[in-house]
């Protein structure tokens, strides 16, 4: 697969929004900056709700998770933040009393937690959290945190080599989308996909990094980009499940935007000579080159307004990995 090198001295593209989703499939938080970690933006997908078999609960099966709001301490995204016994993640949901999750507690380890292809141990957030989610979802559940002391969940080596990892995201630590692509999709929809200022009503499968200043869907082609001084690799086009069809304000699923995306962004349309013609693609999965010697030390934070440099690309979506 060939890659063209582009010179860009004055970047037109910049970061317009950043989102973190501390609990997989629960409501996200729109932030102005976030520290980078090898597994994603700090706090992103660090927790997951699992069922009685230890399998991840997601909006695909439990759309009510979209109604769970998550609040972090005000200083949680300061790069050198270390939680204390007074540091809490606060969860709120309709009909439920707020739930405080201490960010510094000592955890019991629970085994056989499964997210897609990965199975490993995790930290149990305790009986109160289990009861809270069990009551809200109407079935036995448990809230667990990624066991970073002993577990490493590597990304698919068929798509990217190296020490790239993630926590409880579907497969990759970062997902990039352009505002122009979202605008182009919204032009075709009767009901626009909103992005609210205070939190992310954008379905979490849509983006952790939103950029602007490019042509619609040009992010399909980017193989190497730099955000501020940090190097990222475009790994593969992101294929979409049913989660973007779930209204993040109501937790009710509909047919859009997948119905429209099938007409405009299916493999059959944008990759007619490749496999997976019935998959729908929207956005690009990224990994951060965190082993790069130029990013040693502190200051590993990206923020809204950061310039985005396109250093390498392919010429068509058909050439992109998917």
GROMACS .gro file of C-alpha atoms in nm:
model
  322
    1UNK     CA    1   0.000   0.000   0.000
    2UNK     CA    2   0.164   0.323  -0.114
    3UNK     CA    3   0.174   0.632   0.101
    4UNK     CA    4   0.216   0.986  -0.023
    5UNK     CA    5   0.399   1.240   0.189
    6UNK     CA    6   0.238   1.579   0.224
    7UNK     CA    7   0.413   1.897   0.331
    8UNK     CA    8   0.201   2.120   0.545
    9UNK     CA    9   0.368   2.421   0.704
   10UNK     CA   10   0.049   2.598   0.811
   11UNK     CA   11  -0.203   2.335   0.918
   12UNK     CA   12  -0.563   2.409   0.833
   13UNK     CA   13  -0.682   2.113   1.036
   14UNK     CA   14  -0.719   2.145   1.413
   15UNK     CA   15  -0.872   1.959   1.705
   16UNK     CA   16  -1.225   2.091   1.757
   17UNK     CA   17  -1.359   1.859   2.029
   18UNK     CA   18  -1.226   1.590   2.265
   19UNK     CA   19  -1.440   1.328   2.434
   20UNK     CA   20  -1.372   1.077   2.707
   21UNK     CA   21  -1.604   0.792   2.804
   22UNK     CA   22  -1.484   0.662   3.143
   23UNK     CA   23  -1.737   0.376   3.148
   24UNK     CA   24  -1.776   0.184   2.826
   25UNK     CA   25  -2.116   0.257   2.665
   26UNK     CA   26  -2.215   0.517   2.925
   27UNK     CA   27  -2.244   0.887   2.850
   28UNK     CA   28  -1.926   1.071   2.763
   29UNK     CA   29  -1.769   1.396   2.874
   30UNK     CA   30  -1.664   1.675   2.639
   31UNK     CA   31  -1.330   1.812   2.761
   32UNK     CA   32  -1.099   2.094   2.653
   33UNK     CA   33  -0.782   1.893   2.709
   34UNK     CA   34  -0.676   1.543   2.812
   35UNK     CA   35  -0.347   1.369   2.891
   36UNK     CA   36  -0.238   1.100   2.649
   37UNK     CA   37  -0.173   0.748   2.771
   38UNK     CA   38  -0.072   0.442   2.567
   39UNK     CA   39  -0.428   0.310   2.617
   40UNK     CA   40  -0.605   0.630   2.507
   41UNK     CA   41  -0.703   0.963   2.657
   42UNK     CA   42  -0.679   0.943   3.035
   43UNK     CA   43  -0.983   0.777   3.198
   44UNK     CA   44  -1.126   0.670   2.861
   45UNK     CA   45  -1.299   0.328   2.874
   46UNK     CA   46  -1.121   0.243   3.201
   47UNK     CA   47  -1.443   0.088   3.341
   48UNK     CA   48  -1.701  -0.149   3.199
   49UNK     CA   49  -2.030  -0.293   3.323
   50UNK     CA   50  -2.039  -0.672   3.289
   51UNK     CA   51  -2.323  -0.922   3.315
   52UNK     CA   52  -2.342  -1.233   3.532
   53UNK     CA   53  -2.116  -1.419   3.288
   54UNK     CA   54  -1.852  -1.144   3.301
   55UNK     CA   55  -1.927  -1.020   2.950
   56UNK     CA   56  -1.929  -0.650   2.869
   57UNK     CA   57  -2.268  -0.479   2.866
   58UNK     CA   58  -2.293  -0.225   2.585
   59UNK     CA   59  -2.560  -0.009   2.427
   60UNK     CA   60  -2.598  -0.273   2.157
   61UNK     CA   61  -2.795  -0.483   2.408
   62UNK     CA   62  -2.851  -0.235   2.691
   63UNK     CA   63  -2.928   0.105   2.533
   64UNK     CA   64  -3.025   0.245   2.876
   65UNK     CA   65  -2.652   0.277   2.947
   66UNK     CA   66  -2.666   0.592   2.732
   67UNK     CA   67  -2.856   0.757   3.017
   68UNK     CA   68  -2.581   0.705   3.276
   69UNK     CA   69  -2.400   1.037   3.327
   70UNK     CA   70  -2.042   1.034   3.450
   71UNK     CA   71  -1.866   1.315   3.637
   72UNK     CA   72  -1.497   1.322   3.724
   73UNK     CA   73  -1.322   1.549   3.976
   74UNK     CA   74  -1.245   1.897   3.839
   75UNK     CA   75  -0.869   1.833   3.836
   76UNK     CA   76  -0.886   1.473   3.707
   77UNK     CA   77  -0.737   1.572   3.370
   78UNK     CA   78  -0.442   1.764   3.512
   79UNK     CA   79  -0.147   1.561   3.390
   80UNK     CA   80   0.008   1.485   3.731
   81UNK     CA   81  -0.328   1.425   3.905
   82UNK     CA   82  -0.311   1.149   4.164
   83UNK     CA   83  -0.646   1.049   4.318
   84UNK     CA   84  -0.687   1.059   4.695
   85UNK     CA   85  -0.944   0.897   4.921
   86UNK     CA   86  -1.164   1.201   4.852
   87UNK     CA   87  -1.151   1.165   4.472
   88UNK     CA   88  -1.476   1.026   4.332
   89UNK     CA   89  -1.629   0.951   3.997
   90UNK     CA   90  -2.000   1.031   4.035
   91UNK     CA   91  -2.264   0.842   3.837
   92UNK     CA   92  -2.620   0.965   3.782
   93UNK     CA   93  -2.913   0.808   3.600
   94UNK     CA   94  -3.291   0.861   3.584
   95UNK     CA   95  -3.465   0.726   3.892
   96UNK     CA   96  -3.136   0.643   4.065
   97UNK     CA   97  -2.955   0.805   4.356
   98UNK     CA   98  -2.604   0.930   4.265
   99UNK     CA   99  -2.333   0.668   4.301
  100UNK     CA  100  -1.982   0.764   4.416
  101UNK     CA  101  -1.691   0.554   4.290
  102UNK     CA  102  -1.368   0.620   4.478
  103UNK     CA  103  -1.080   0.657   4.235
  104UNK     CA  104  -0.813   0.547   4.483
  105UNK     CA  105  -0.970   0.247   4.661
  106UNK     CA  106  -0.804  -0.090   4.699
  107UNK     CA  107  -0.989  -0.340   4.480
  108UNK     CA  108  -1.066  -0.707   4.489
  109UNK     CA  109  -0.969  -0.880   4.167
  110UNK     CA  110  -1.237  -1.052   3.963
  111UNK     CA  111  -1.143  -1.294   3.687
  112UNK     CA  112  -1.289  -1.387   3.347
  113UNK     CA  113  -1.400  -1.041   3.236
  114UNK     CA  114  -1.459  -1.048   2.860
  115UNK     CA  115  -1.466  -0.768   2.605
  116UNK     CA  116  -1.493  -0.906   2.253
  117UNK     CA  117  -1.191  -1.129   2.192
  118UNK     CA  118  -1.012  -1.039   2.517
  119UNK     CA  119  -1.057  -1.210   2.854
  120UNK     CA  120  -0.867  -1.114   3.168
  121UNK     CA  121  -0.893  -0.996   3.525
  122UNK     CA  122  -1.036  -0.664   3.641
  123UNK     CA  123  -1.090  -0.474   3.964
  124UNK     CA  124  -1.435  -0.509   4.118
  125UNK     CA  125  -1.591  -0.176   4.222
  126UNK     CA  126  -1.789  -0.350   4.494
  127UNK     CA  127  -2.139  -0.453   4.598
  128UNK     CA  128  -2.294  -0.105   4.599
  129UNK     CA  129  -2.192  -0.039   4.239
  130UNK     CA  130  -2.308  -0.387   4.134
  131UNK     CA  131  -2.649  -0.329   4.294
  132UNK     CA  132  -2.681   0.017   4.137
  133UNK     CA  133  -2.628  -0.111   3.782
  134UNK     CA  134  -2.829  -0.428   3.846
  135UNK     CA  135  -3.125  -0.216   3.958
  136UNK     CA  136  -3.090   0.024   3.667
  137UNK     CA  137  -3.055  -0.239   3.395
  138UNK     CA  138  -3.287  -0.493   3.555
  139UNK     CA  139  -3.041  -0.781   3.557
  140UNK     CA  140  -2.738  -0.890   3.760
  141UNK     CA  141  -2.444  -0.664   3.676
  142UNK     CA  142  -2.104  -0.566   3.807
  143UNK     CA  143  -1.892  -0.253   3.752
  144UNK     CA  144  -1.525  -0.334   3.701
  145UNK     CA  145  -1.212  -0.132   3.633
  146UNK     CA  146  -0.926  -0.235   3.406
  147UNK     CA  147  -0.657  -0.413   3.606
  148UNK     CA  148  -0.363  -0.210   3.481
  149UNK     CA  149  -0.136  -0.364   3.746
  150UNK     CA  150  -0.132  -0.703   3.574
  151UNK     CA  151  -0.321  -0.687   3.242
  152UNK     CA  152  -0.225  -0.554   2.899
  153UNK     CA  153  -0.484  -0.562   2.622
  154UNK     CA  154  -0.300  -0.530   2.292
  155UNK     CA  155  -0.464  -0.407   1.974
  156UNK     CA  156  -0.501  -0.637   1.675
  157UNK     CA  157  -0.146  -0.715   1.551
  158UNK     CA  158  -0.284  -0.784   1.203
  159UNK     CA  159  -0.335  -0.409   1.165
  160UNK     CA  160  -0.055  -0.249   1.365
  161UNK     CA  161   0.270  -0.375   1.516
  162UNK     CA  162   0.432  -0.261   1.838
  163UNK     CA  163   0.331  -0.210   2.199
  164UNK     CA  164  -0.006  -0.051   2.123
  165UNK     CA  165  -0.280  -0.122   2.376
  166UNK     CA  166  -0.623  -0.023   2.492
  167UNK     CA  167  -0.849  -0.069   2.794
  168UNK     CA  168  -1.217  -0.152   2.735
  169UNK     CA  169  -1.272   0.024   2.400
  170UNK     CA  170  -1.389  -0.203   2.120
  171UNK     CA  171  -1.046  -0.239   1.967
  172UNK     CA  172  -0.830   0.073   1.947
  173UNK     CA  173  -0.740   0.353   2.189
  174UNK     CA  174  -0.838   0.650   1.968
  175UNK     CA  175  -1.111   0.719   1.715
  176UNK     CA  176  -1.085   1.023   1.492
  177UNK     CA  177  -1.365   1.188   1.294
  178UNK     CA  178  -1.389   1.523   1.117
  179UNK     CA  179  -1.662   1.778   1.179
  180UNK     CA  180  -1.695   1.803   0.802
  181UNK     CA  181  -1.782   1.432   0.778
  182UNK     CA  182  -2.039   1.473   1.052
  183UNK     CA  183  -2.181   1.779   0.877
  184UNK     CA  184  -2.199   1.592   0.545
  185UNK     CA  185  -2.391   1.311   0.715
  186UNK     CA  186  -2.623   1.555   0.893
  187UNK     CA  187  -2.710   1.718   0.560
  188UNK     CA  188  -2.866   1.386   0.458
  189UNK     CA  189  -3.054   1.321   0.783
  190UNK     CA  190  -3.398   1.445   0.879
  191UNK     CA  191  -3.284   1.464   1.241
  192UNK     CA  192  -2.929   1.584   1.298
  193UNK     CA  193  -2.682   1.404   1.524
  194UNK     CA  194  -2.619   1.660   1.801
  195UNK     CA  195  -2.306   1.740   1.998
  196UNK     CA  196  -2.400   1.919   2.318
  197UNK     CA  197  -2.159   2.154   2.488
  198UNK     CA  198  -2.181   2.010   2.839
  199UNK     CA  199  -2.148   1.642   2.761
  200UNK     CA  200  -2.121   1.411   2.466
  201UNK     CA  201  -2.460   1.320   2.327
  202UNK     CA  202  -2.263   1.202   2.026
  203UNK     CA  203  -2.276   0.820   2.047
  204UNK     CA  204  -1.947   0.710   2.195
  205UNK     CA  205  -1.862   0.489   1.903
  206UNK     CA  206  -1.839   0.802   1.686
  207UNK     CA  207  -1.533   0.982   1.816
  208UNK     CA  208  -1.281   1.053   2.088
  209UNK     CA  209  -1.101   1.316   1.874
  210UNK     CA  210  -1.305   1.546   1.650
  211UNK     CA  211  -1.112   1.765   1.404
  212UNK     CA  212  -1.213   2.037   1.161
  213UNK     CA  213  -1.067   2.217   0.862
  214UNK     CA  214  -1.060   1.937   0.604
  215UNK     CA  215  -1.283   1.795   0.332
  216UNK     CA  216  -1.555   1.549   0.436
  217UNK     CA  217  -1.422   1.197   0.482
  218UNK     CA  218  -1.063   1.298   0.409
  219UNK     CA  219  -0.967   1.136   0.740
  220UNK     CA  220  -1.030   0.802   0.568
  221UNK     CA  221  -0.703   0.852   0.385
  222UNK     CA  222  -0.470   0.961   0.664
  223UNK     CA  223  -0.202   0.706   0.753
  224UNK     CA  224   0.019   0.928   0.964
  225UNK     CA  225  -0.079   1.245   1.144
  226UNK     CA  226   0.069   1.469   1.407
  227UNK     CA  227  -0.146   1.639   1.671
  228UNK     CA  228   0.058   1.916   1.829
  229UNK     CA  229   0.393   1.736   1.867
  230UNK     CA  230   0.250   1.385   1.900
  231UNK     CA  231   0.261   1.127   1.622
  232UNK     CA  232  -0.039   0.902   1.550
  233UNK     CA  233  -0.094   0.626   1.297
  234UNK     CA  234  -0.419   0.574   1.109
  235UNK     CA  235  -0.479   0.203   1.166
  236UNK     CA  236  -0.803   0.119   0.988
  237UNK     CA  237  -1.139   0.260   0.890
  238UNK     CA  238  -1.391   0.221   1.170
  239UNK     CA  239  -1.681  -0.008   1.086
  240UNK     CA  240  -2.004   0.080   1.263
  241UNK     CA  241  -2.243  -0.121   1.477
  242UNK     CA  242  -2.595  -0.023   1.589
  243UNK     CA  243  -2.478   0.213   1.868
  244UNK     CA  244  -2.488   0.530   1.653
  245UNK     CA  245  -2.860   0.464   1.602
  246UNK     CA  246  -2.929   0.505   1.975
  247UNK     CA  247  -3.052   0.846   2.085
  248UNK     CA  248  -2.812   0.941   2.362
  249UNK     CA  249  -3.074   1.159   2.534
  250UNK     CA  250  -3.345   0.892   2.549
  251UNK     CA  251  -3.166   0.557   2.516
  252UNK     CA  252  -3.404   0.461   2.235
  253UNK     CA  253  -3.273   0.307   1.914
  254UNK     CA  254  -3.388   0.410   1.568
  255UNK     CA  255  -3.275   0.335   1.214
  256UNK     CA  256  -3.056   0.639   1.155
  257UNK     CA  257  -2.782   0.722   1.082
  258UNK     CA  258  -2.701   0.364   0.983
  259UNK     CA  259  -2.971   0.354   0.716
  260UNK     CA  260  -2.824   0.660   0.544
  261UNK     CA  261  -2.467   0.545   0.599
  262UNK     CA  262  -2.550   0.217   0.426
  263UNK     CA  263  -2.639   0.419   0.116
  264UNK     CA  264  -2.334   0.646   0.129
  265UNK     CA  265  -2.060   0.485   0.339
  266UNK     CA  266  -2.092   0.109   0.298
  267UNK     CA  267  -1.805  -0.100   0.170
  268UNK     CA  268  -2.007  -0.152  -0.146
  269UNK     CA  269  -2.004   0.226  -0.207
  270UNK     CA  270  -1.657   0.339  -0.094
  271UNK     CA  271  -1.462   0.012  -0.130
  272UNK     CA  272  -1.639  -0.169  -0.416
  273UNK     CA  273  -1.347  -0.398  -0.497
  274UNK     CA  274  -1.265  -0.491  -0.138
  275UNK     CA  275  -1.419  -0.731   0.111
  276UNK     CA  276  -1.688  -0.650   0.369
  277UNK     CA  277  -1.921  -0.474   0.127
  278UNK     CA  278  -2.203  -0.466   0.383
  279UNK     CA  279  -2.003  -0.294   0.654
  280UNK     CA  280  -2.054   0.077   0.720
  281UNK     CA  281  -1.748   0.297   0.771
  282UNK     CA  282  -1.733   0.630   0.954
  283UNK     CA  283  -1.411   0.766   1.106
  284UNK     CA  284  -1.065   0.622   1.151
  285UNK     CA  285  -0.907   0.421   1.434
  286UNK     CA  286  -0.575   0.560   1.558
  287UNK     CA  287  -0.285   0.459   1.779
  288UNK     CA  288  -0.035   0.697   1.938
  289UNK     CA  289   0.338   0.643   1.887
  290UNK     CA  290   0.397   0.667   2.261
  291UNK     CA  291   0.738   0.499   2.237
  292UNK     CA  292   0.866   0.790   2.024
  293UNK     CA  293   1.175   0.929   2.199
  294UNK     CA  294   1.068   1.285   2.119
  295UNK     CA  295   0.776   1.266   2.365
  296UNK     CA  296   0.969   1.168   2.677
  297UNK     CA  297   0.899   1.355   2.997
  298UNK     CA  298   0.595   1.560   3.093
  299UNK     CA  299   0.358   1.770   2.886
  300UNK     CA  300   0.188   1.479   2.709
  301UNK     CA  301  -0.152   1.649   2.679
  302UNK     CA  302  -0.358   1.732   2.371
  303UNK     CA  303  -0.615   2.008   2.371
  304UNK     CA  304  -0.890   2.165   2.166
  305UNK     CA  305  -0.731   2.398   1.912
  306UNK     CA  306  -0.415   2.191   1.866
  307UNK     CA  307  -0.292   2.183   1.505
  308UNK     CA  308  -0.323   1.859   1.310
  309UNK     CA  309  -0.053   1.787   1.051
  310UNK     CA  310  -0.121   1.529   0.781
  311UNK     CA  311   0.213   1.358   0.717
  312UNK     CA  312   0.108   1.058   0.512
  313UNK     CA  313  -0.198   0.935   0.327
  314UNK     CA  314  -0.333   0.691   0.073
  315UNK     CA  315  -0.511   0.804  -0.240
  316UNK     CA  316  -0.851   0.639  -0.187
  317UNK     CA  317  -1.064   0.466   0.077
  318UNK     CA  318  -1.012   0.143  -0.115
  319UNK     CA  319  -0.640   0.161  -0.035
  320UNK     CA  320  -0.702   0.220   0.335
  321UNK     CA  321  -0.696  -0.066   0.580
  322UNK     CA  322  -1.045  -0.170   0.696
   0.00000   0.00000   0.00000
